[in-house]
XYZ file of C-alpha atoms in Angstrom:
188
model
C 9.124 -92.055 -25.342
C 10.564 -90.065 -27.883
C 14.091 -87.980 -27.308
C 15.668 -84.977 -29.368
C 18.822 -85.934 -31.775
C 21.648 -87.122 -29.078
C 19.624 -87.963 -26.182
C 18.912 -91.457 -25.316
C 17.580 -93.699 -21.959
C 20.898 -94.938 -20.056
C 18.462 -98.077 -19.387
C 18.199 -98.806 -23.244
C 21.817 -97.402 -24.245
C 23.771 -98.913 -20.798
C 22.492 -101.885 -19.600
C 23.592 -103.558 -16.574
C 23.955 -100.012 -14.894
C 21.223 -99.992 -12.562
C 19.464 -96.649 -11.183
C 16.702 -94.882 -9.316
C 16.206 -91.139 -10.771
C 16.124 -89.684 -7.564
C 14.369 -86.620 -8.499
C 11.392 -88.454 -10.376
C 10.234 -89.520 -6.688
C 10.148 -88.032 -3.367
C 13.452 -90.011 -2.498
C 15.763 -86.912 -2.834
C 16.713 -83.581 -0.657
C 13.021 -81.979 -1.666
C 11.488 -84.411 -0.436
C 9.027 -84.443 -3.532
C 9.153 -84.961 -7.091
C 11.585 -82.085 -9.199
C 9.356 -80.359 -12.084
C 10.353 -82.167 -15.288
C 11.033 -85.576 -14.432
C 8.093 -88.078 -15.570
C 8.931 -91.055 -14.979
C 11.653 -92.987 -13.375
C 13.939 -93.389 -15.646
C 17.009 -91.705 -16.427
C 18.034 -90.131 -20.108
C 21.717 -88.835 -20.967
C 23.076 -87.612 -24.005
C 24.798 -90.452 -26.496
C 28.343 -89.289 -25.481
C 27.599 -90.023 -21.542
C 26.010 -93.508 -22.360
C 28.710 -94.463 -23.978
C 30.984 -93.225 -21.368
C 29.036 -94.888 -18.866
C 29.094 -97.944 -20.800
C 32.909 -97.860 -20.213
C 32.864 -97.291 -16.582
C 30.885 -100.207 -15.930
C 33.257 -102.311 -17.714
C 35.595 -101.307 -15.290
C 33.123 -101.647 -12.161
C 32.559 -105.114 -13.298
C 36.182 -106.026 -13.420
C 36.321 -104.912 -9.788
C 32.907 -107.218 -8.919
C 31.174 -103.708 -8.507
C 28.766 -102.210 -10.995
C 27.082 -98.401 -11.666
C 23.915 -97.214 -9.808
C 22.910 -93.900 -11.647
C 21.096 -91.396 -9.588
C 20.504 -88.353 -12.081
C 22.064 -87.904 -16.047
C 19.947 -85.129 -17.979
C 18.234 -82.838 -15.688
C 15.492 -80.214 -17.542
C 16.169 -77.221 -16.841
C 12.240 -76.493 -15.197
C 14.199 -78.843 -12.557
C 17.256 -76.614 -12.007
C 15.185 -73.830 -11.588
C 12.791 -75.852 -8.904
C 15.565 -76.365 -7.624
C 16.623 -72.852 -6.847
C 13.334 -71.610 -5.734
C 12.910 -74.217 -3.296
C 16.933 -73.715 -2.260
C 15.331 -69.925 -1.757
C 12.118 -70.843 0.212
C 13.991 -71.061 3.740
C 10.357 -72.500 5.405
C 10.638 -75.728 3.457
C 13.559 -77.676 5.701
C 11.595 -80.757 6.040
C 14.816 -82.409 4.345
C 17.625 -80.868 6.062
C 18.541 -83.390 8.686
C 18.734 -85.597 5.708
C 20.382 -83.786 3.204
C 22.082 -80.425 4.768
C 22.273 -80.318 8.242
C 25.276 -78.766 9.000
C 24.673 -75.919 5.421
C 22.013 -73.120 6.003
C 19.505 -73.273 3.201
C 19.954 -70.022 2.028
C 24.018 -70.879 1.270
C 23.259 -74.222 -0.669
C 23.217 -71.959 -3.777
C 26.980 -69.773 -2.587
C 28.098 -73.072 -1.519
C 27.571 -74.890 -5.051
C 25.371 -77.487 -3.899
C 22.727 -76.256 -6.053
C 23.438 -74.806 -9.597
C 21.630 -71.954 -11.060
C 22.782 -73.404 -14.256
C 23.898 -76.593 -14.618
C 26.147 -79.253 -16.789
C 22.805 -82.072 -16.143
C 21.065 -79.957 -18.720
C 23.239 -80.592 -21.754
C 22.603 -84.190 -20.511
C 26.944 -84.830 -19.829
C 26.668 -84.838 -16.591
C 25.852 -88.151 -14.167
C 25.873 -88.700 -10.499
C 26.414 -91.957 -8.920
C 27.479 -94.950 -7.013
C 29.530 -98.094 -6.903
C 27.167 -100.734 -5.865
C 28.060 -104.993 -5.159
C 27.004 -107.853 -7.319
C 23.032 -107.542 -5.016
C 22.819 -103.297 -5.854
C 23.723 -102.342 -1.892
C 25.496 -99.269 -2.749
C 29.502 -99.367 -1.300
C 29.485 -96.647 1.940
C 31.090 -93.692 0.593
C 30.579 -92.039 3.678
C 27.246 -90.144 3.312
C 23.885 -90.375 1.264
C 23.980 -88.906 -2.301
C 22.766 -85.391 -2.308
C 24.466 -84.722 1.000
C 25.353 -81.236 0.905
C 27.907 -81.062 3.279
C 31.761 -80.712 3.483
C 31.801 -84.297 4.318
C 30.581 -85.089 0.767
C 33.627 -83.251 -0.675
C 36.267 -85.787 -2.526
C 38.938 -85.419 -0.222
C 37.121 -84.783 3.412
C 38.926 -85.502 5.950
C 35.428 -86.089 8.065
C 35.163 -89.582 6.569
C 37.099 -92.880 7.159
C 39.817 -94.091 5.375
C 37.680 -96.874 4.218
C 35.062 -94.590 2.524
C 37.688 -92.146 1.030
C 39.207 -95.448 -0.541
C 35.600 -96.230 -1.943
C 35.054 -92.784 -3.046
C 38.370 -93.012 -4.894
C 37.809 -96.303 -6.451
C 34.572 -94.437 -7.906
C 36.759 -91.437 -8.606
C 39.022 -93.484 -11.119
C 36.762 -95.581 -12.737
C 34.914 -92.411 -13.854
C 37.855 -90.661 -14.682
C 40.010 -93.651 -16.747
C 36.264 -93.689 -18.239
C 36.643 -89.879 -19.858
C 34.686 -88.324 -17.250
C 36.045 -84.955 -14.399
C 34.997 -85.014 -11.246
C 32.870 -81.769 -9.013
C 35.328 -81.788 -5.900
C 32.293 -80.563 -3.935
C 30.111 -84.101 -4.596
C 32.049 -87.714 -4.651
C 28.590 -88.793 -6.678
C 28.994 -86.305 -9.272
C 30.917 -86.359 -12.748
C 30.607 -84.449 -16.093
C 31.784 -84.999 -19.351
Protein backbone atom coordinates (compact mmCIF):
# COMPACT_ATOMS: atom_id res chain seq x y z
CA UNK A 1 0.00 0.00 0.00
CA UNK A 2 2.91 1.98 0.32
CA UNK A 3 4.22 4.46 -2.73
CA UNK A 4 7.76 6.16 -3.31
CA UNK A 5 7.96 10.16 -2.52
CA UNK A 6 5.42 11.73 -5.30
CA UNK A 7 3.36 8.87 -6.15
CA UNK A 8 -0.05 8.53 -4.84
CA UNK A 9 -3.60 6.34 -5.70
CA UNK A 10 -5.81 8.70 -8.09
CA UNK A 11 -8.71 6.85 -6.00
CA UNK A 12 -7.40 8.41 -2.64
CA UNK A 13 -5.89 11.77 -4.22
CA UNK A 14 -9.03 12.31 -7.01
CA UNK A 15 -12.13 11.23 -5.93
CA UNK A 16 -15.15 11.23 -7.94
CA UNK A 17 -12.95 10.16 -11.03
CA UNK A 18 -13.94 6.74 -11.53
CA UNK A 19 -11.65 3.96 -13.31
CA UNK A 20 -10.90 0.39 -14.26
CA UNK A 21 -6.91 -0.14 -14.68
CA UNK A 22 -7.26 -1.86 -17.74
CA UNK A 23 -4.04 -3.59 -17.65
CA UNK A 24 -4.52 -5.07 -14.00
CA UNK A 25 -7.22 -7.47 -15.74
CA UNK A 26 -7.59 -9.25 -18.89
CA UNK A 27 -9.92 -6.32 -20.16
CA UNK A 28 -7.21 -4.72 -22.42
CA UNK A 29 -5.48 -5.44 -26.06
CA UNK A 30 -3.38 -8.58 -24.34
CA UNK A 31 -6.01 -10.00 -23.41
CA UNK A 32 -4.35 -10.85 -19.93
CA UNK A 33 -3.02 -9.12 -17.06
CA UNK A 34 0.38 -6.61 -17.95
CA UNK A 35 3.45 -7.68 -15.55
CA UNK A 36 3.43 -5.08 -12.76
CA UNK A 37 0.02 -4.20 -12.12
CA UNK A 38 -1.40 -5.84 -8.73
CA UNK A 39 -4.32 -4.79 -8.18
CA UNK A 40 -6.94 -2.70 -9.75
CA UNK A 41 -6.28 0.37 -8.91
CA UNK A 42 -4.61 3.10 -10.53
CA UNK A 43 -1.47 5.28 -8.97
CA UNK A 44 -0.13 8.65 -10.64
CA UNK A 45 2.37 10.92 -9.55
CA UNK A 46 1.07 14.05 -7.15
CA UNK A 47 1.37 16.52 -10.10
CA UNK A 48 -1.20 14.32 -12.38
CA UNK A 49 -3.71 13.93 -9.40
CA UNK A 50 -3.88 17.19 -8.99
CA UNK A 51 -4.24 17.85 -12.59
CA UNK A 52 -6.82 15.37 -12.79
CA UNK A 53 -8.50 16.83 -9.93
CA UNK A 54 -8.93 19.94 -12.18
CA UNK A 55 -10.26 18.24 -15.16
CA UNK A 56 -12.99 16.76 -13.37
CA UNK A 57 -14.05 20.02 -12.15
CA UNK A 58 -14.53 20.86 -15.53
CA UNK A 59 -16.25 17.40 -16.58
CA UNK A 60 -18.64 18.05 -13.84
CA UNK A 61 -19.58 21.48 -15.00
CA UNK A 62 -20.44 19.84 -18.32
CA UNK A 63 -22.67 16.88 -16.31
CA UNK A 64 -19.75 14.51 -17.46
CA UNK A 65 -17.07 13.16 -15.17
CA UNK A 66 -13.35 11.24 -15.66
CA UNK A 67 -13.08 7.42 -16.15
CA UNK A 68 -9.24 6.69 -15.84
CA UNK A 69 -8.00 3.73 -17.72
CA UNK A 70 -4.09 3.69 -16.99
CA UNK A 71 -1.81 6.68 -14.94
CA UNK A 72 1.68 5.11 -13.80
CA UNK A 73 2.61 2.18 -15.80
CA UNK A 74 5.96 0.05 -14.36
CA UNK A 75 8.15 -0.22 -16.60
CA UNK A 76 8.18 -4.53 -16.35
CA UNK A 77 4.72 -3.48 -18.15
CA UNK A 78 6.19 -1.44 -21.02
CA UNK A 79 8.51 -3.97 -21.68
CA UNK A 80 5.55 -6.85 -21.64
CA UNK A 81 4.31 -4.85 -23.65
CA UNK A 82 6.89 -4.91 -26.37
CA UNK A 83 7.60 -8.53 -26.26
CA UNK A 84 4.15 -9.46 -26.68
CA UNK A 85 3.83 -6.44 -29.56
CA UNK A 86 6.94 -8.79 -30.97
CA UNK A 87 5.35 -12.29 -30.53
CA UNK A 88 3.29 -12.10 -33.95
CA UNK A 89 1.42 -15.76 -32.85
CA UNK A 90 -0.41 -14.06 -30.00
CA UNK A 91 -3.38 -12.07 -32.14
CA UNK A 92 -6.10 -13.37 -30.04
CA UNK A 93 -6.86 -9.48 -29.49
CA UNK A 94 -6.55 -8.02 -32.81
CA UNK A 95 -10.10 -7.86 -34.03
CA UNK A 96 -10.52 -6.00 -30.85
CA UNK A 97 -7.80 -3.81 -30.57
CA UNK A 98 -5.78 -3.62 -34.11
CA UNK A 99 -7.43 -4.95 -36.86
CA UNK A 100 -6.64 -2.91 -39.55
CA UNK A 101 -2.36 -2.46 -37.91
CA UNK A 102 -0.08 -5.59 -38.42
CA UNK A 103 1.33 -6.58 -35.07
CA UNK A 104 4.70 -6.30 -35.92
CA UNK A 105 4.11 -2.22 -36.83
CA UNK A 106 2.24 -1.43 -33.46
CA UNK A 107 5.75 -0.57 -32.16
CA UNK A 108 6.83 1.84 -35.82
CA UNK A 109 3.38 2.99 -35.60
CA UNK A 110 3.61 4.38 -31.85
CA UNK A 111 0.92 2.44 -30.48
CA UNK A 112 3.21 0.79 -28.21
CA UNK A 113 6.20 2.66 -26.55
CA UNK A 114 9.49 1.14 -25.94
CA UNK A 115 9.78 3.80 -23.39
CA UNK A 116 7.14 5.55 -22.15
CA UNK A 117 5.80 8.97 -20.32
CA UNK A 118 3.24 6.27 -17.94
CA UNK A 119 6.45 5.43 -16.18
CA UNK A 120 7.30 8.77 -14.60
CA UNK A 121 3.61 8.36 -13.56
CA UNK A 122 2.46 12.03 -15.79
CA UNK A 123 0.85 10.40 -18.10
CA UNK A 124 -3.18 9.27 -18.00
CA UNK A 125 -5.49 7.83 -20.51
CA UNK A 126 -9.12 8.25 -20.43
CA UNK A 127 -12.73 8.94 -20.96
CA UNK A 128 -15.61 11.31 -20.53
CA UNK A 129 -18.28 9.27 -18.98
CA UNK A 130 -22.36 10.57 -17.93
CA UNK A 131 -23.69 11.10 -14.48
CA UNK A 132 -24.35 6.55 -14.52
CA UNK A 133 -20.25 5.91 -15.77
CA UNK A 134 -21.46 4.84 -19.62
CA UNK A 135 -18.48 6.19 -21.23
CA UNK A 136 -19.52 9.13 -24.13
CA UNK A 137 -18.79 7.21 -27.84
CA UNK A 138 -15.65 8.65 -28.95
CA UNK A 139 -15.74 6.56 -31.80
CA UNK A 140 -13.73 3.42 -30.87
CA UNK A 141 -12.72 1.36 -27.66
CA UNK A 142 -9.67 2.69 -25.71
CA UNK A 143 -6.56 0.95 -26.78
CA UNK A 144 -7.73 0.92 -30.37
CA UNK A 145 -4.73 1.08 -32.34
CA UNK A 146 -5.91 2.29 -35.39
CA UNK A 147 -5.93 5.54 -37.50
CA UNK A 148 -9.45 5.90 -36.47
CA UNK A 149 -8.28 6.49 -32.86
CA UNK A 150 -6.15 9.45 -34.05
CA UNK A 151 -7.56 13.06 -32.69
CA UNK A 152 -8.55 14.36 -35.84
CA UNK A 153 -9.72 11.09 -38.03
CA UNK A 154 -11.71 11.73 -40.44
CA UNK A 155 -13.08 7.85 -40.14
CA UNK A 156 -15.33 8.92 -37.26
CA UNK A 157 -18.58 11.00 -37.06
CA UNK A 158 -18.89 14.40 -36.41
CA UNK A 159 -20.59 13.53 -33.25
CA UNK A 160 -17.62 11.50 -31.83
CA UNK A 161 -14.91 14.00 -33.06
CA UNK A 162 -17.06 16.64 -31.04
CA UNK A 163 -16.83 14.20 -27.95
CA UNK A 164 -13.27 13.53 -28.47
CA UNK A 165 -12.73 17.30 -28.51
CA UNK A 166 -14.76 18.09 -25.54
CA UNK A 167 -12.24 15.50 -23.82
CA UNK A 168 -9.42 17.16 -25.71
CA UNK A 169 -10.06 20.62 -23.91
CA UNK A 170 -10.93 19.72 -20.66
CA UNK A 171 -7.53 17.96 -20.45
CA UNK A 172 -5.77 20.58 -22.01
CA UNK A 173 -7.44 23.93 -20.05
CA UNK A 174 -6.51 21.27 -17.18
CA UNK A 175 -2.43 21.57 -17.91
CA UNK A 176 -2.28 18.43 -19.69
CA UNK A 177 -0.88 17.78 -24.04
CA UNK A 178 -2.45 15.51 -25.90
CA UNK A 179 -0.65 12.06 -28.11
CA UNK A 180 -2.36 12.91 -31.59
CA UNK A 181 -2.12 9.16 -32.23
CA UNK A 182 -4.72 8.18 -29.07
CA UNK A 183 -7.92 10.60 -28.24
CA UNK A 184 -7.64 8.61 -24.60
CA UNK A 185 -4.21 9.61 -24.00
CA UNK A 186 -2.63 12.80 -22.25
CA UNK A 187 0.71 13.60 -20.48
CA UNK A 188 1.80 16.13 -18.32
Amino acid sequence: DRLPAGFVYRDRAAPGVRWDARYATSNNFMGRPADGYRVNRVVCSLACAEALISAQRAAKEKGLGLFVFDAYRPKRAVRDFCAWARDENDTLRKALHYPNTEKRDLIPQGYIAERSGHSRGSSTDLTLCDANGAFLDMGGRFDLMDPSSWHFSPLVTRAQTENRELLRSIMLESGFSDYDKEWWHYLL
